[in-house]
Coordinates of C-alpha atoms in Angstrom, one line a residue:
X10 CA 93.1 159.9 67.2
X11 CA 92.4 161.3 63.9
X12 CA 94.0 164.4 64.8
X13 CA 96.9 162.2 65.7
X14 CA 97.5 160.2 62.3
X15 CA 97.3 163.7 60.3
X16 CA 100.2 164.9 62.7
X17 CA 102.2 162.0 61.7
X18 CA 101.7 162.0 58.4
X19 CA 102.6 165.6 58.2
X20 CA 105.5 165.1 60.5
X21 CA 106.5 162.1 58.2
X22 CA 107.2 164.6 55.9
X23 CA 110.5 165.7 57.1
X24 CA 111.9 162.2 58.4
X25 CA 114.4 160.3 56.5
X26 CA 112.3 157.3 54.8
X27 CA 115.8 155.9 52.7
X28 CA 114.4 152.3 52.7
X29 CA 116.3 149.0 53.5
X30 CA 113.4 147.3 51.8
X31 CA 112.0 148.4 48.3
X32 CA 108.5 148.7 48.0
X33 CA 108.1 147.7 51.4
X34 CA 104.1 147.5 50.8
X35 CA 104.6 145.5 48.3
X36 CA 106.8 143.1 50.1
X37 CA 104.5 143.1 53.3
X38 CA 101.8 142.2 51.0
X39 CA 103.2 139.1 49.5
X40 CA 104.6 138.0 52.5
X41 CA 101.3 138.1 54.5
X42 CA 100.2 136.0 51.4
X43 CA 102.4 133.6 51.8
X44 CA 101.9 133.2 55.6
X45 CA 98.4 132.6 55.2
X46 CA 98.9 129.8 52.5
X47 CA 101.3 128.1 55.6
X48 CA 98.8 128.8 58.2
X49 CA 95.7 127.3 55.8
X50 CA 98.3 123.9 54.8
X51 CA 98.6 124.8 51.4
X52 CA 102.0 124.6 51.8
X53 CA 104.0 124.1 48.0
X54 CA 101.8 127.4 47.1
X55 CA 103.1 128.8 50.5
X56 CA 106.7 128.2 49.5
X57 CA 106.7 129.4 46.1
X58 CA 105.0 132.2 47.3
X59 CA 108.0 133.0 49.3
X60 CA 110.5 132.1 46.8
X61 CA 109.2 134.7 44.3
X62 CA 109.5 137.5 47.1
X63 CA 112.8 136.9 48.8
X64 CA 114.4 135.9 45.4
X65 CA 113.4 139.2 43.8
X66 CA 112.7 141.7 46.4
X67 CA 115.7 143.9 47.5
X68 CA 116.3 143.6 51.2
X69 CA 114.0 140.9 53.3
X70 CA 113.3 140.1 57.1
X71 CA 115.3 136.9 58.3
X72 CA 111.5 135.3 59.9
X73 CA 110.7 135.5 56.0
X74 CA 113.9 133.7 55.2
X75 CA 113.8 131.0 57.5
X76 CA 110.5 130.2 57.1
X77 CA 110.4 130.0 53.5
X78 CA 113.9 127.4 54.4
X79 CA 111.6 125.2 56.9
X80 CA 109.4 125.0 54.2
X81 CA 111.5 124.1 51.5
X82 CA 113.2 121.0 54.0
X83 CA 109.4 119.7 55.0
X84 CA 108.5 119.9 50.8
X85 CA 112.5 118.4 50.3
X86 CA 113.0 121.6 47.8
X87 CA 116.7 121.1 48.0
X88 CA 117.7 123.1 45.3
X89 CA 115.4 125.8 46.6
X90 CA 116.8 125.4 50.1
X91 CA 119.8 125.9 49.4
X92 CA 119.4 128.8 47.0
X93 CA 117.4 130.9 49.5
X94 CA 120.0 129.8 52.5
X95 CA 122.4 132.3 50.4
X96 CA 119.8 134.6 52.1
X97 CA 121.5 134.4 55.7
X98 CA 124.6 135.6 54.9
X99 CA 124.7 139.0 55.6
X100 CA 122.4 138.4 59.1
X101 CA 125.6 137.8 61.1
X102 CA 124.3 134.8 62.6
X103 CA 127.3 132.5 63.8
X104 CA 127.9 129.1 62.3
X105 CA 127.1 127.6 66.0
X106 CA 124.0 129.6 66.7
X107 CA 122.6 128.3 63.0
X108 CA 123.7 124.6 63.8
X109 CA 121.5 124.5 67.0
X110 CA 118.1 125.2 65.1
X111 CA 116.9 121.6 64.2
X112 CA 116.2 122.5 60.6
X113 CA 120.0 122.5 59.6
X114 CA 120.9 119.5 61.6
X115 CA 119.9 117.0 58.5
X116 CA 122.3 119.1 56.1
X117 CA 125.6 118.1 57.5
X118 CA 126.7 115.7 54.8
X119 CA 125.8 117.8 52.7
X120 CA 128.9 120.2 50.7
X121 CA 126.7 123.1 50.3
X122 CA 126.0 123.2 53.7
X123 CA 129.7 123.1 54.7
X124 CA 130.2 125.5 52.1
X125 CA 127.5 128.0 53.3
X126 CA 129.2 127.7 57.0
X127 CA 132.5 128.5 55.4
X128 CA 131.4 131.6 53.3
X129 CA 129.3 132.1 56.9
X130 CA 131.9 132.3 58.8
X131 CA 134.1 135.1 57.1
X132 CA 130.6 137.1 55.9
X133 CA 130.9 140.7 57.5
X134 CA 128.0 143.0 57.8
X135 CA 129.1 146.6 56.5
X136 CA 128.4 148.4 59.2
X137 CA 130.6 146.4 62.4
X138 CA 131.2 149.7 64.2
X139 CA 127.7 150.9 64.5
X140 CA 126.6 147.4 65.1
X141 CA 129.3 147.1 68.2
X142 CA 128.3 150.8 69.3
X143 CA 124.8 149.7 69.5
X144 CA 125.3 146.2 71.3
X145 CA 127.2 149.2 73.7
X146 CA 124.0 151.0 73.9
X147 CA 121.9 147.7 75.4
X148 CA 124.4 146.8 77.5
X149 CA 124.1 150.5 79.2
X150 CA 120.5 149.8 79.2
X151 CA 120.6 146.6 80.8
X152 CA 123.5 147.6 83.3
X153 CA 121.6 149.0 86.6
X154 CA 118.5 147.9 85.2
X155 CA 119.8 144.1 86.2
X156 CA 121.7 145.2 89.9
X157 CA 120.1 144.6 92.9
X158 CA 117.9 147.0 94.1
X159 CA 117.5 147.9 90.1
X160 CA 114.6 151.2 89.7
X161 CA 114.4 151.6 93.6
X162 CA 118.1 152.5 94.0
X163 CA 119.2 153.4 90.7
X164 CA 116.3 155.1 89.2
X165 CA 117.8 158.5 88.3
X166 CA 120.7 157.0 86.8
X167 CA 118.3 154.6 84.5
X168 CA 116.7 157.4 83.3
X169 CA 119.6 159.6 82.7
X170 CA 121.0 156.3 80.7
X171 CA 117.5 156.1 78.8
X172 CA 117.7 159.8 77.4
X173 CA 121.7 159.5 76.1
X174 CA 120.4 156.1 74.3
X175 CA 117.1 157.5 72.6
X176 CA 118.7 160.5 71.3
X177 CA 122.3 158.0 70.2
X178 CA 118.8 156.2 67.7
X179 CA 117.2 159.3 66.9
X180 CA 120.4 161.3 65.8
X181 CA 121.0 157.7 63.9
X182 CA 117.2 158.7 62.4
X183 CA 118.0 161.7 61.6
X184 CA 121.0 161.5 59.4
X185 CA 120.2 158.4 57.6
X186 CA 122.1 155.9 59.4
X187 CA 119.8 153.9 61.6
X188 CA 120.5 150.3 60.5
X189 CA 118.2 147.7 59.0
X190 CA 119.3 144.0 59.1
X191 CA 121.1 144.7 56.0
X192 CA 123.3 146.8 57.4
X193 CA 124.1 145.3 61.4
X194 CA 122.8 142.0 61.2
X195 CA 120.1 140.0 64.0
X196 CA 120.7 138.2 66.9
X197 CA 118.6 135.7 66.0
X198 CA 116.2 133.8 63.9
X199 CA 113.0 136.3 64.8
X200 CA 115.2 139.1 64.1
X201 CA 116.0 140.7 67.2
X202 CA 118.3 144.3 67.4
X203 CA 120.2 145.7 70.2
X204 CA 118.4 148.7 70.3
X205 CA 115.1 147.2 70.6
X206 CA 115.5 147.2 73.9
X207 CA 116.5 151.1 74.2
X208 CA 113.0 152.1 72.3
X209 CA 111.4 149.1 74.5
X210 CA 112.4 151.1 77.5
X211 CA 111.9 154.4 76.5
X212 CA 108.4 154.0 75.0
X213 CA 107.4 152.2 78.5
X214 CA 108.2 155.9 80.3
X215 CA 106.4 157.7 78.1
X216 CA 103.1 156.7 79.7
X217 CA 104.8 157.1 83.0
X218 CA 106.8 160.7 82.6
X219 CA 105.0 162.5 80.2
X220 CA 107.1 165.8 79.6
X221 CA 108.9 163.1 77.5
X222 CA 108.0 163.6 74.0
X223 CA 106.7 160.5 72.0
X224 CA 108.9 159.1 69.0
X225 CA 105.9 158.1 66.9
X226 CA 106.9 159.6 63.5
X227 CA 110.5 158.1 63.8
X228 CA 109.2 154.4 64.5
X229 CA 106.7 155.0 61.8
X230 CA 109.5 156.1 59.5
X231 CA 111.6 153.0 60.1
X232 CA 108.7 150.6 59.7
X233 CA 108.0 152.2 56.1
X234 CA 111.7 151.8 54.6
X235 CA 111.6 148.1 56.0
X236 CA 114.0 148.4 58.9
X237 CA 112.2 147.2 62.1
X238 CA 109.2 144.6 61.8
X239 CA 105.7 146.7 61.6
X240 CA 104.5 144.3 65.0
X241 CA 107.4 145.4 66.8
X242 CA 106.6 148.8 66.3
X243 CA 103.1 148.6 66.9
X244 CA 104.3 147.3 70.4
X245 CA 106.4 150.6 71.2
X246 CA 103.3 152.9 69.7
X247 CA 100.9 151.4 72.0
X248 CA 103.5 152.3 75.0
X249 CA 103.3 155.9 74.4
X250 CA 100.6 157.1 76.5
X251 CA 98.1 154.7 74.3
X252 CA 98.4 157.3 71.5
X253 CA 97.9 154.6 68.9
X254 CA 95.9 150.8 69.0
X255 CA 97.2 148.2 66.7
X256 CA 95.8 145.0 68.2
X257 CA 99.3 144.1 69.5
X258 CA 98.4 143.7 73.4
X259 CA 95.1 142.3 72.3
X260 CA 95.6 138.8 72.3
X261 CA 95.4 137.2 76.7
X262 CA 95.7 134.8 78.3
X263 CA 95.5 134.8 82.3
X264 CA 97.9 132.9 84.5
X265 CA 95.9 132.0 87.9
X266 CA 97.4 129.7 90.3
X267 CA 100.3 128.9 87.7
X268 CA 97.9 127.3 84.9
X269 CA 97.0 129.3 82.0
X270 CA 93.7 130.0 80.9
X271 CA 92.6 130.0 77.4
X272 CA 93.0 132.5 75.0
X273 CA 90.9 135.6 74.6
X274 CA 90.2 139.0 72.7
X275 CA 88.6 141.9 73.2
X276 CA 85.1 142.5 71.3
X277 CA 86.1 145.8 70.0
X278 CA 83.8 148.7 69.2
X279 CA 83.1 149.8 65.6
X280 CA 85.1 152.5 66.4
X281 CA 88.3 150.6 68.2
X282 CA 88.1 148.1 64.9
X283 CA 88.2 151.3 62.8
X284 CA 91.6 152.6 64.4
X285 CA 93.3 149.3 64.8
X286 CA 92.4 148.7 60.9
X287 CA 93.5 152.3 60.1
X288 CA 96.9 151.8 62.0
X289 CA 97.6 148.5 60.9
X290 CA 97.4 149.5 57.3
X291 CA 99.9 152.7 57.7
X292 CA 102.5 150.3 59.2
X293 CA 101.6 147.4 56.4
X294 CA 100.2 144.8 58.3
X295 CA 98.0 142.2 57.9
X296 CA 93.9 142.2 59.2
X297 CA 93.1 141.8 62.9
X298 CA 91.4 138.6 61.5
X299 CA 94.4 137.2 59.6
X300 CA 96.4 138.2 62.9
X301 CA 94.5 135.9 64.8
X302 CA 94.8 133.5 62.7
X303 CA 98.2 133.0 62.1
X304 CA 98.3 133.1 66.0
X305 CA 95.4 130.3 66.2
X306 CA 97.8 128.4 63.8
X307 CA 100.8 128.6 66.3
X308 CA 98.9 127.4 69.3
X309 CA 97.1 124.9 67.4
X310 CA 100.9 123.3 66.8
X311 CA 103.1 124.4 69.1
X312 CA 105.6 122.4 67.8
X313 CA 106.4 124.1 64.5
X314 CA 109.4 126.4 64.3
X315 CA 107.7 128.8 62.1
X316 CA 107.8 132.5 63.0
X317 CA 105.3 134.8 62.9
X318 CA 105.6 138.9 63.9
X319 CA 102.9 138.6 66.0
X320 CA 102.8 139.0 70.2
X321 CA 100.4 137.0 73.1
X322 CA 100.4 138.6 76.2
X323 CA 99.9 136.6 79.4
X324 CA 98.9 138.1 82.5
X325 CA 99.0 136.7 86.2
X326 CA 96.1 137.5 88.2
X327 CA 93.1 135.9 90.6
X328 CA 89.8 134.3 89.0
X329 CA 88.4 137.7 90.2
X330 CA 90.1 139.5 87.5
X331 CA 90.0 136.8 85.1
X332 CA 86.0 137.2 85.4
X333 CA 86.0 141.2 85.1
X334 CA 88.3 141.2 82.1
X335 CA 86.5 138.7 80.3
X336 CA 83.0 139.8 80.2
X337 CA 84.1 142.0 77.4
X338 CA 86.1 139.5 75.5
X339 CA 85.7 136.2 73.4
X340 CA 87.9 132.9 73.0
X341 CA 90.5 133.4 70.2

């Protein structure tokens, strides 16, 4: 594992790193800050925490965005809500996918809502031809993935599809062009990308087929210039062959009979702890601790619309496995 973060930094090296986010560190850091001033209830510290990041910072994450709006609506911050709702325009959400999230319901009377939907409506992101091209790309993806008979029948052409894809985002890598949300937009309010999907896939085959090479200095890359969320990415890392641990699939819950059980995590060697810390800080993200937490906060009240970049994993299984998995795990 050492051996493998001095590759990537080396590696690193020669990839692209032109940023969608400046100082993306820096913005990680006051955004973690800010979440865990939510999480802990000190909300009007939470919310001006956010302000001063998104207001200033060049380039953002629309979870940051719309948090930092719930906020300002539960604290009734108008001015401040509708300052940082300028903030959504160039995410290419539509006026009727923004009308269905509760939070903007109690704005209709008011003109700068209507006005926002307006400008909404004819905002453009700059790049519509890459983002269409890419919607292409998951569609291809998703195409005999989703027919009957799916891997079994269809396999080779899957895979074939997987390779033209992975090399359509890595040639995008190479020359610069692979979008951030500044460029192509989300889909929604957590921020999802049609080619999520496409590295999704092709990470997941990596531990299967492995004559395929791993894309870990590219995901790396985009995580530092602030173009895909570091959780995400610690996701697809953990894919390939287990090459990295970033405490992303350690969070589980078992589903046994269809009822859940609680939640647990692993009790992780000095060692493991060491890694996950080391990797988590390369990719700008928070503690394992403050991880948990903001995940504790979320289950505690499942309610709240906040978002958080952070994954719980639930598996099925039989009270057999449930008991062998756990003996090396504690309650979250």
């Amino acid at each position: 594992m050492k051996n493998m973060f001095v590759l990537v930094l080396l590696v690193l090296a020669g990839v692209p790193l032109f940023g969608q986010i400046q100082d993306y560190r820096a913005y990680q850091k006051s955004i973690h800050a800010a979440e865990l001033k939510l999480v802990r209830g000190q909300k009007q510290e939470a919310l001006d925490k956010y302000q001063e990041v998104l207001i200033s910072a060049k380039g953002n994450f629309v979870k940051d965005v719309y948090n930092a709006l719930l906020l300002a609506d539960e604290l009734k911050e108008t001015g401040c809500f509708f300052e940082l709702l300028e903030l959504l325009l160039p995410k290419n959400l539509s006026n009727d996918y923004l009308k269905s999230l509760k939070v903007f319901n109690k704005q209709n009377n008011d003109p700068r809502w209507q006005a926002f939907l307006a400008a909404n409506k004819k905002a453009k992101v700059p790049e519509r031809e890459l983002r269409a091209r890419l919607e292409g790309l998951a569609r291809d993806d998703q195409y005999f993935r989703t027919k009957e008979g799916s891997y079994d029948v269809y396999g080779d052409t899957i895979n074939h599809i997987d390779s033209i894809n992975i090399a359509a985002l890595l040639d995008l890598i190479a020359n610069n062009r692979f979008p951030g949300e500044a460029k192509i937009g989300v889909q929604d309010i957590r921020g999802k990308q049609p080619m999520d999907i496409i590295f999704h896939h092709y990470c997941q085959s990596t531990s299967v087929k492995t004559q395929k090479r791993v894309v870990t200095p590219e995901l790396i890359s985009l995580v530092q210039a602030g173009k895909i969320l570091p959780n995400k990415c610690g996701l697809w890392l953990e894919m390939q062959k287990g090459q990295f641990k970033t405490g992303v699939f350690t969070v589980l819950s078992f589903r046994i009979n269809g009822k859940n059980s609680d939640w647990y995590v692993p009790i992780l060697s000095n060692e493991d702890l060491m890694l996950v810390k080391q990797t988590r800080e390369m990719l700008g993200m928070e503690s394992l601790e403050e991880y948990y937490e903001k995940i504790r906060f979320g289950l505690s009240n499942p309610d709240v619309a906040y978002v958080f970049d952070v994954k719980k994993n639930i598996f099925e299984g039989d009270q057999e496995l449930f008991q062998s998995v756990t003996k090396s795990m504690r309650k979250l």
